[in-house]
Coordinates of C-alpha atoms in Angstrom, one line a residue:
X882 CA -53.6 9.2 -1.5
X883 CA -51.6 11.3 0.1
X884 CA -49.7 8.9 2.2
X885 CA -48.5 6.8 -1.0
X886 CA -47.9 9.9 -2.8
X887 CA -45.3 10.7 0.4
X888 CA -44.4 7.1 0.1
X889 CA -43.1 7.8 -3.3
X890 CA -41.8 11.0 -2.8
X891 CA -39.2 9.3 -0.6
X892 CA -38.9 6.2 -2.5
X893 CA -37.6 8.9 -5.1
X894 CA -35.3 10.4 -3.5
X895 CA -33.4 7.0 -2.9
X896 CA -33.6 6.1 -5.9
X897 CA -31.7 9.4 -7.0
X898 CA -28.7 8.9 -4.6
X899 CA -28.4 5.8 -6.6
X900 CA -28.7 7.2 -10.1
X901 CA -26.7 9.9 -9.0
X902 CA -23.9 7.8 -7.9
X903 CA -24.1 5.8 -11.1
X904 CA -23.5 8.5 -13.3
X905 CA -20.7 9.7 -11.0
X906 CA -18.8 6.2 -11.6
X907 CA -19.7 5.8 -15.2
X908 CA -16.2 4.9 -16.7
X909 CA -16.8 4.8 -20.7
X910 CA -13.6 3.0 -22.3
X911 CA -12.6 6.5 -23.7
X912 CA -12.3 8.0 -19.8
X913 CA -10.4 4.9 -19.1
X914 CA -8.1 5.6 -22.3
X915 CA -7.3 8.6 -20.6
X916 CA -6.5 7.3 -17.0
X917 CA -4.1 4.9 -18.7
X918 CA -2.7 8.1 -20.2
X919 CA -2.4 10.0 -17.3
X920 CA -0.8 6.9 -15.0
X921 CA 1.7 6.3 -17.6
X922 CA 2.6 10.2 -17.8
X923 CA 2.7 10.0 -14.0
X924 CA 4.6 7.0 -14.3
X925 CA 7.8 8.4 -16.8
X926 CA 7.9 11.8 -14.8
X927 CA 8.6 9.3 -11.0
X928 CA 11.4 7.1 -13.2
X929 CA 12.9 11.0 -14.2
X930 CA 13.1 12.7 -10.7
X931 CA 12.9 11.7 -7.2
X932 CA 9.3 13.2 -6.3
X933 CA 8.5 14.3 -9.8
X934 CA 5.4 12.1 -9.9
X935 CA 2.3 11.2 -8.2
X936 CA 3.4 7.6 -8.0
X937 CA 6.3 6.4 -6.2
X938 CA 8.1 4.5 -9.1
X939 CA 10.4 2.9 -6.4
X940 CA 13.5 1.2 -7.4
X941 CA 13.3 -2.3 -5.8
X942 CA 17.5 -3.2 -6.3
X943 CA 15.7 -6.6 -8.3
X944 CA 17.8 -6.8 -11.2
X945 CA 17.1 -11.0 -11.3
X946 CA 14.6 -13.3 -11.2
X947 CA 14.0 -16.8 -11.0
X948 CA 14.3 -18.8 -13.8
X949 CA 13.1 -22.6 -12.8
X950 CA 17.3 -23.6 -12.6
X951 CA 16.8 -22.4 -8.2
X952 CA 17.2 -26.1 -5.8
X953 CA 17.0 -26.2 -2.3
X954 CA 15.3 -25.6 0.7
X955 CA 14.9 -21.8 1.4
X956 CA 12.8 -19.5 3.9
X957 CA 10.5 -16.2 3.4
X958 CA 8.8 -14.3 6.2
X959 CA 6.0 -12.5 4.3
X960 CA 4.4 -9.0 6.2
X961 CA 1.9 -6.6 4.8
X962 CA -1.3 -6.4 7.2
X963 CA -2.0 -7.6 10.7
X964 CA -1.2 -11.3 10.2
X965 CA 2.0 -12.7 8.7
X966 CA 3.4 -15.8 7.0
X967 CA 6.4 -17.8 7.6
X968 CA 7.1 -20.5 4.2
X969 CA 9.3 -23.1 3.5
X970 CA 9.9 -23.5 0.3
X971 CA 11.4 -26.7 -1.5
X972 CA 13.1 -26.2 -4.5
X973 CA 13.7 -29.0 -7.7
X974 CA 14.9 -28.8 -10.9
X975 CA 13.1 -27.2 -13.9
X976 CA 10.3 -24.5 -12.0
X977 CA 9.8 -27.5 -9.9
X978 CA 8.5 -26.7 -6.5
X979 CA 8.5 -29.7 -4.2
X980 CA 7.1 -28.9 -1.4
X981 CA 5.9 -25.4 0.4
X982 CA 4.7 -25.3 3.9
X983 CA 2.8 -21.9 5.1
X984 CA 2.1 -20.6 8.3
X985 CA -0.1 -17.8 9.2
X986 CA 0.6 -16.1 12.4
X987 CA -1.8 -12.6 14.1
X988 CA 0.0 -10.3 14.9
X989 CA -1.4 -8.6 18.5
X990 CA -3.0 -5.2 18.1
X991 CA -0.5 -4.1 20.7
X992 CA 2.4 -4.7 18.6
X993 CA 1.1 -3.1 15.7
X994 CA 1.3 0.5 17.1
X995 CA 3.9 -0.6 20.1
X996 CA 7.8 -0.3 18.8
X997 CA 10.0 -1.6 16.2
X998 CA 12.1 -4.3 18.4
X999 CA 8.5 -5.5 20.1
X1000 CA 7.3 -6.2 16.3
X1001 CA 10.6 -7.9 14.4
X1002 CA 11.1 -9.8 17.8
X1003 CA 7.4 -11.5 17.6
X1004 CA 8.4 -12.0 14.0
X1005 CA 12.1 -14.1 14.3
X1006 CA 10.9 -15.6 17.5
X1007 CA 7.8 -17.1 14.8
X1008 CA 10.1 -17.7 12.5
X1009 CA 12.4 -19.7 15.2
X1010 CA 9.5 -22.1 16.6
X1011 CA 8.4 -22.9 12.5
X1012 CA 11.7 -24.0 11.6
X1013 CA 11.9 -26.1 15.1
X1014 CA 8.5 -27.5 14.5
X1015 CA 9.4 -28.3 10.7
X1016 CA 12.8 -30.1 12.0
X1017 CA 14.9 -27.8 9.2
X1018 CA 18.5 -26.0 9.9
X1019 CA 18.5 -22.5 9.7
X1020 CA 22.8 -22.9 9.6
X1021 CA 23.3 -20.7 6.0
X1022 CA 19.9 -21.3 5.0
X1023 CA 18.8 -17.7 3.0
X1024 CA 15.9 -15.7 4.2
X1025 CA 13.6 -13.8 1.5
X1026 CA 11.2 -11.0 3.8
X1027 CA 8.1 -9.7 1.8
X1028 CA 7.5 -6.5 3.4
X1029 CA 4.7 -4.9 1.7
X1030 CA 5.3 -0.9 2.6
X1031 CA 6.8 1.9 1.1
X1032 CA 10.6 1.5 1.7
X1033 CA 13.5 2.9 0.0
X1034 CA 16.2 0.4 -0.9
X1035 CA 19.6 0.9 -0.9
X1036 CA 20.4 -2.3 -2.1
X1037 CA 18.5 -6.2 -2.7
X1038 CA 18.9 -6.8 1.4
X1039 CA 18.3 -3.6 3.0
X1040 CA 16.1 -0.5 3.1
X1041 CA 13.9 1.8 4.6
X1042 CA 10.8 2.0 5.8
X1043 CA 9.1 5.7 4.1
X1044 CA 5.8 5.2 5.9
X1045 CA 3.3 3.1 7.0
X1046 CA -0.1 2.0 5.4
X1047 CA -2.7 0.3 6.8
X1048 CA -3.0 0.1 10.6
X1049 CA 0.5 0.2 11.3
X1050 CA 1.7 3.1 13.0
X1051 CA 5.2 2.4 14.9
X1052 CA 6.5 6.2 14.1
X1053 CA 10.0 5.4 15.7
X1054 CA 10.5 2.9 13.1
X1055 CA 10.1 5.3 9.7
X1056 CA 13.7 6.0 8.3
X1057 CA 15.0 2.5 9.4
X1058 CA 16.2 0.3 7.6
X1059 CA 13.9 -2.5 8.5
X1060 CA 15.8 -5.5 6.7
X1061 CA 18.7 -4.8 9.7
X1062 CA 15.8 -4.7 12.2
X1063 CA 15.0 -8.2 11.4
X1064 CA 18.2 -9.2 11.2
X1065 CA 18.9 -8.2 14.7
X1066 CA 15.9 -9.5 15.9
X1067 CA 17.6 -12.9 14.4
X1068 CA 20.2 -12.6 16.3
X1069 CA 18.4 -11.8 19.9
X1070 CA 16.5 -14.8 19.2
X1071 CA 19.3 -17.4 18.4
X1072 CA 18.4 -17.9 14.6
X1073 CA 21.6 -18.3 12.5
X1074 CA 19.8 -17.0 9.5
X1075 CA 19.9 -13.5 7.8
X1076 CA 18.0 -11.7 5.1
X1077 CA 19.6 -11.8 1.7
X1078 CA 16.4 -10.6 0.0
X1079 CA 13.7 -7.5 0.7
X1080 CA 10.9 -6.9 -1.5
X1081 CA 7.4 -6.4 -1.5
X1082 CA 4.7 -8.4 -2.4
X1083 CA 4.3 -7.4 -6.0
X1084 CA 7.5 -8.3 -6.5
X1085 CA 7.4 -11.1 -4.8
X1086 CA 4.4 -12.2 -7.0
X1087 CA 6.6 -10.7 -10.2
X1088 CA 9.0 -13.4 -9.1
X1089 CA 6.9 -16.7 -8.6
X1090 CA 5.2 -15.8 -11.8
X1091 CA 8.3 -15.4 -13.9
X1092 CA 9.7 -18.7 -12.1
X1093 CA 6.8 -20.3 -14.0
X1094 CA 6.8 -18.0 -17.4
X1095 CA 9.2 -16.1 -18.7
X1096 CA 7.1 -13.6 -20.3
X1097 CA 5.8 -12.5 -17.5
X1098 CA 6.4 -9.0 -17.4
X1099 CA 4.4 -7.3 -14.7
X1100 CA 2.6 -8.2 -11.2
X1101 CA -0.4 -6.8 -9.6
X1102 CA -2.0 -6.8 -6.1
X1103 CA -5.6 -6.2 -6.1
X1104 CA -6.8 -7.1 -2.2
X1105 CA -7.1 -5.5 0.6
X1106 CA -4.8 -3.0 -1.1
X1107 CA -3.5 -2.4 -4.6
X1108 CA 0.0 -1.8 -6.6
X1109 CA 1.7 -2.9 -8.9
X1110 CA 5.5 -3.9 -10.2
X1111 CA 7.0 -4.8 -13.1
X1112 CA 9.9 -5.2 -15.0
X1113 CA 11.6 -1.3 -16.8
X1114 CA 14.4 -0.8 -18.8
X1115 CA 17.9 0.4 -17.2
X1116 CA 17.9 3.5 -19.5
X1117 CA 14.5 4.3 -18.8
X1118 CA 15.6 5.2 -15.2
X1119 CA 16.9 8.5 -15.6
X1120 CA 16.9 9.3 -11.8
X1121 CA 19.0 6.6 -11.2
X1122 CA 21.8 6.7 -14.4
X1123 CA 24.9 5.6 -13.9
X1124 CA 23.8 3.8 -10.4
X1125 CA 22.1 0.6 -11.9
X1126 CA 24.0 -3.1 -12.6
X1127 CA 24.6 -4.2 -15.7
X1128 CA 21.9 -6.4 -16.4
X1129 CA 20.6 -4.0 -18.1
X1130 CA 16.9 -4.2 -16.5
X1131 CA 15.1 -3.3 -12.8
X1132 CA 12.1 -4.0 -11.3
X1133 CA 10.5 -1.0 -10.2
X1134 CA 7.5 -0.8 -7.5
X1135 CA 5.3 1.8 -9.3
X1136 CA 3.4 2.8 -5.5
X1137 CA 0.0 3.5 -7.4
X1138 CA -1.8 3.1 -4.3
X1139 CA -1.0 6.9 -4.2
X1140 CA -2.6 7.5 -8.1
X1141 CA -5.4 10.3 -8.6
X1142 CA -6.2 10.4 -12.0
X1143 CA -7.8 13.4 -12.2
X1144 CA -10.1 12.1 -15.3
X1145 CA -12.5 10.9 -12.2
X1146 CA -15.0 13.1 -10.3
X1147 CA -14.8 12.4 -6.3
X1148 CA -18.0 10.7 -5.4
X1149 CA -18.9 12.7 -2.1
X1150 CA -18.4 9.0 -0.5
X1151 CA -15.0 9.1 -1.7
X1152 CA -14.1 12.6 0.0
X1153 CA -15.1 10.8 3.1
X1154 CA -12.4 9.0 3.3
X1155 CA -9.7 12.4 3.3
X1156 CA -11.2 13.3 6.7
X1157 CA -10.5 10.0 8.6
X1158 CA -7.5 9.9 11.1
X1159 CA -6.7 6.0 10.3
X1160 CA -4.9 6.1 6.8
X1161 CA -5.2 9.9 6.6
X1162 CA -2.8 9.8 4.0
X1163 CA -3.9 10.5 -0.4
X1164 CA -3.8 6.9 -1.6
X1165 CA -7.0 8.2 -3.6
X1166 CA -6.5 5.6 -6.4
X1167 CA -6.3 2.5 -3.8
X1168 CA -9.5 3.8 -1.9
X1169 CA -11.7 3.4 -5.0
X1170 CA -10.1 -0.3 -5.8
X1171 CA -9.1 -1.6 -2.9
X1172 CA -10.9 -4.4 -0.1
X1173 CA -10.4 -2.1 2.5
X1174 CA -12.7 0.5 1.0
X1175 CA -15.2 -0.6 -1.1
X1176 CA -17.7 -1.8 1.6
X1177 CA -17.2 1.5 3.2
X1178 CA -18.2 3.2 0.0
X1179 CA -21.2 1.2 -0.1
X1180 CA -22.1 1.6 3.7
X1181 CA -21.5 5.5 3.2
X1182 CA -24.2 4.9 0.1
X1183 CA -26.9 3.0 2.1
X1184 CA -26.5 6.0 5.0
X1185 CA -27.3 9.0 2.5
X1186 CA -29.9 6.6 0.8
X1187 CA -31.5 6.0 4.7
X1188 CA -30.8 10.0 5.1
X1189 CA -33.3 10.9 2.5
X1190 CA -35.9 8.4 2.6
X1191 CA -37.4 5.4 4.5
X1192 CA -36.2 2.7 2.5
X1193 CA -34.5 0.7 5.3
X1194 CA -37.2 1.8 8.1
X1195 CA -36.0 3.6 11.6
X1196 CA -34.1 1.0 12.8
X1197 CA -30.7 2.8 11.3
X1198 CA -28.5 3.0 13.4
X1199 CA -26.2 0.2 12.1
X1200 CA -25.4 2.8 9.4
X1201 CA -23.4 4.7 11.9
X1202 CA -20.5 2.5 12.3
X1203 CA -17.8 3.1 10.4
X1204 CA -16.3 -0.1 8.0
X1205 CA -18.6 -2.2 9.8
X1206 CA -19.9 -3.5 6.1
X1207 CA -17.0 -5.5 4.7
X1208 CA -15.6 -6.0 0.8
X1209 CA -16.2 -9.6 1.3
X1210 CA -20.3 -8.8 1.9
X1211 CA -20.4 -6.5 -0.5
X1212 CA -19.7 -9.3 -3.1
X1213 CA -22.3 -11.1 -1.3
X1214 CA -24.4 -8.8 -2.1
X1215 CA -24.0 -8.6 -5.3
X1216 CA -23.4 -12.4 -6.1
X1217 CA -27.0 -13.4 -4.6
X1218 CA -29.1 -14.2 -8.3
X1219 CA -31.9 -15.5 -5.8
X1220 CA -35.4 -14.5 -6.7
X1221 CA -36.0 -13.1 -3.0
X1222 CA -32.3 -12.0 -2.7
X1223 CA -32.7 -13.8 0.7
X1224 CA -28.5 -13.6 1.0
X1225 CA -29.1 -9.6 0.9
X1226 CA -31.5 -9.2 3.4
X1227 CA -29.7 -11.9 5.9
X1228 CA -26.6 -9.6 5.4
X1229 CA -28.5 -6.5 5.8
X1230 CA -29.7 -8.3 8.8
X1231 CA -26.9 -9.5 10.8
X1232 CA -24.0 -6.6 9.7
X1233 CA -26.0 -3.4 9.4
X1234 CA -28.7 -4.2 12.3
X1235 CA -31.3 -3.8 9.0
X1236 CA -34.3 -6.0 9.9
X1237 CA -37.0 -7.1 7.2
X1238 CA -35.7 -4.7 4.0
X1239 CA -38.3 -5.3 1.2
X1240 CA -37.2 -6.6 -1.7
X1241 CA -37.5 -3.5 -3.9
X1242 CA -35.0 -2.2 -1.9
X1243 CA -32.3 -5.2 -1.9
X1244 CA -32.3 -4.4 -5.4
X1245 CA -31.7 -1.1 -4.6
X1246 CA -28.8 -2.0 -2.6
X1247 CA -27.4 -4.9 -4.8
X1248 CA -27.4 -2.2 -7.5
X1249 CA -25.5 0.1 -5.3
X1250 CA -22.7 -3.0 -4.6
X1251 CA -22.3 -3.4 -8.9
X1252 CA -22.1 0.0 -9.2
X1253 CA -18.9 0.3 -6.8
X1254 CA -17.7 -3.2 -8.0
X1255 CA -17.8 -2.0 -11.6
X1256 CA -16.2 0.9 -11.1
X1257 CA -12.8 -0.1 -8.8
X1258 CA -12.4 -3.4 -11.4
X1259 CA -12.5 -1.2 -15.1
X1260 CA -9.8 1.5 -12.7
X1261 CA -7.4 -1.9 -12.5
X1262 CA -7.9 -2.8 -15.4
X1263 CA -6.7 0.9 -16.5
X1264 CA -3.6 0.7 -14.5
X1265 CA -2.7 -2.0 -15.8
X1266 CA -3.0 -1.3 -19.6
X1267 CA -0.7 2.2 -18.4
X1268 CA 2.0 -0.4 -17.5
X1269 CA 1.7 -2.2 -20.7
X1270 CA 1.5 0.9 -22.6
X1271 CA 4.8 2.2 -20.8
X1272 CA 7.1 -1.0 -21.4
X1273 CA 5.5 -1.0 -25.1
X1274 CA 3.1 -4.1 -24.7
X1275 CA -0.4 -2.5 -25.8
X1276 CA 0.2 -1.9 -29.6
X1277 CA 1.0 1.8 -29.6
X1278 CA 4.5 2.1 -29.0
X1279 CA 4.8 3.0 -25.6
X1280 CA 1.6 5.8 -26.0
X1281 CA 3.0 7.2 -29.5
X1282 CA 0.3 6.1 -31.6
X1283 CA -3.5 6.7 -30.8
X1284 CA -4.5 3.4 -32.1
X1285 CA -3.6 0.2 -30.6
X1286 CA -2.2 -2.1 -34.3
X1287 CA -0.7 -5.4 -33.2
X1288 CA 2.9 -5.7 -35.3
X1289 CA 5.6 -8.0 -35.8
X1290 CA 5.5 -11.1 -33.9
X1291 CA 2.3 -11.9 -32.0
X1292 CA 4.0 -11.9 -28.7
X1293 CA 2.5 -13.0 -24.9
X1294 CA 2.3 -10.6 -21.9
X1295 CA 2.1 -12.1 -19.0
X1296 CA 0.7 -10.2 -15.8
X1297 CA 1.3 -12.2 -12.3
X1298 CA -1.3 -11.5 -9.9
X1299 CA -2.5 -12.1 -6.5
X1300 CA -4.7 -10.8 -4.1
X1301 CA -8.4 -12.0 -2.5
X1302 CA -10.4 -9.3 -4.3
X1303 CA -9.3 -10.3 -7.5
X1304 CA -9.4 -13.9 -6.6
X1305 CA -12.7 -14.4 -4.4
X1306 CA -14.9 -12.1 -6.3
X1307 CA -15.8 -13.4 -10.0
X1308 CA -18.3 -10.1 -10.7
X1309 CA -14.9 -8.1 -10.2
X1310 CA -13.0 -10.2 -12.0
X1311 CA -15.4 -10.4 -15.6
X1312 CA -15.8 -6.7 -15.2
X1313 CA -11.7 -6.1 -15.5
X1314 CA -11.4 -8.4 -18.4
X1315 CA -14.6 -6.7 -19.9
X1316 CA -12.4 -3.0 -19.4
X1317 CA -9.0 -4.7 -20.6
X1318 CA -10.9 -5.6 -24.0
X1319 CA -12.6 -2.3 -24.2
X1320 CA -9.2 -0.3 -24.0
X1321 CA -6.7 -2.9 -25.5
X1322 CA -9.2 -4.0 -28.4
X1323 CA -9.6 -8.0 -29.0
X1324 CA -6.8 -8.5 -31.1
X1325 CA -4.0 -6.9 -28.7
X1326 CA -6.0 -8.4 -25.5
X1327 CA -6.0 -12.2 -26.5
X1328 CA -1.9 -12.0 -26.4
X1329 CA -2.2 -10.6 -22.3
X1330 CA -2.8 -13.1 -20.2
X1331 CA -3.4 -12.6 -16.6
X1332 CA -2.2 -15.4 -14.3
X1333 CA -3.2 -15.8 -10.8
X1334 CA -0.5 -16.8 -8.3
X1335 CA -0.8 -18.3 -5.2
X1336 CA 0.8 -17.5 -1.7
X1337 CA 2.6 -15.6 -4.5
X1338 CA 4.0 -12.6 -2.7
X1339 CA 6.2 -15.1 0.3
X1340 CA 6.8 -18.1 -2.4
X1341 CA 8.7 -15.3 -4.8
X1342 CA 10.6 -14.1 -1.6
X1343 CA 12.0 -17.5 -0.9
X1344 CA 12.4 -17.7 -4.8
X1345 CA 14.7 -14.6 -5.1
X1346 CA 16.4 -16.1 -2.1
X1347 CA 17.7 -18.6 -3.8
X1348 CA 18.4 -17.0 -7.1
X1349 CA 20.5 -14.2 -5.3
X1350 CA 22.3 -16.9 -3.3
X1351 CA 22.8 -19.1 -7.2
X1352 CA 24.1 -15.5 -8.5
X1353 CA 26.1 -14.7 -5.5
X1354 CA 27.6 -18.1 -5.4
X1355 CA 28.6 -18.4 -9.4
X1356 CA 30.4 -15.2 -8.5
X1357 CA 33.1 -16.7 -6.4

């Protein structure tokens, strides 16, 4: 009897850990609306002055987007993580991509922490080999460069690196013009090309979305990392009045990963990330949403459960290894709907070295993964609505009214979206869409379309290279 009582106490401790997590991660619609307002305010502040906001609101110098009239063959390089992509895109009239060839190239670890010359030489060499295999010509071809790290642009084709994110740590590259670094490497490798467009992955995704649908006003990345960009009126960009083009609009890179919603209480598991050596700058919003972190949050919760009880048995050393549980594994756990949660047991054994986990514990594991997924998706939805509110597409007249109402002619709003977390995790998508309806209301939500863009970041860079080459030729 005493043993059963002690076991029940230990079990209740594990349950208490999960309940505490659920309470801390709760995101009711009213709370999400306050997050919307906070991010919108930060966006206004970031457009008013440099360094005046938690979100950088970087000006991309992109004032022309593809409209479907572009034709010809264009190349692009897409660098945003520990691998990069080289693309060849053939365009026909009427928003037609005749052919698209994409080649993935992993980056050796020594180059991620080496020198800028070595990194860009490697990329230039890969492009040269790709062109030769494709039987193409490099003479005079426009090159789009997607570089998905924070950059301060000085023109559409140049920009200095502000800082690295993710695993990269080439310190001497910070402050350098990354387009110039690539151009110099192209010369060293005998490639007769030059970067004519420098963008990040969000801008590339926006370009592809706009190529197919002119109602596309923003783009969102929800994958290993998260960020967004959108089309802003030039007269709203106070910090650069008089320095912008005559087109009347500019694409703004929000850099919302650094947003820290004051309404959201950090859990003990979020706080752990503040002490990590890798990626130690404050990317609070990204750490609650993106694919790099969700699996790790779950691992930390499981570790706490193991410390408080014996629900995982005694062989729990596997729970001590940081980032051993990937977000795809978390997604597979959450999606397991078999009666015995067989896939959950398999993942726990193979990835966390936890054999023979009882069914009732597996159910708790699924619950943890669900809580973490739901919070992430709902916060992502709030961030999307903040952009819609900023540009007057959410029914509040740019946040000046509290009640969302359809005014005037019903107009579509399209948000291009890319990233493995959104595209590959159906439960995440469902939670995000539910939250959009909760915040916006069914009438306004029905006017908002999230459109997935395959290979958007790289293809979009090629499309922008085409659009700007055409603009330059027409102005001659």
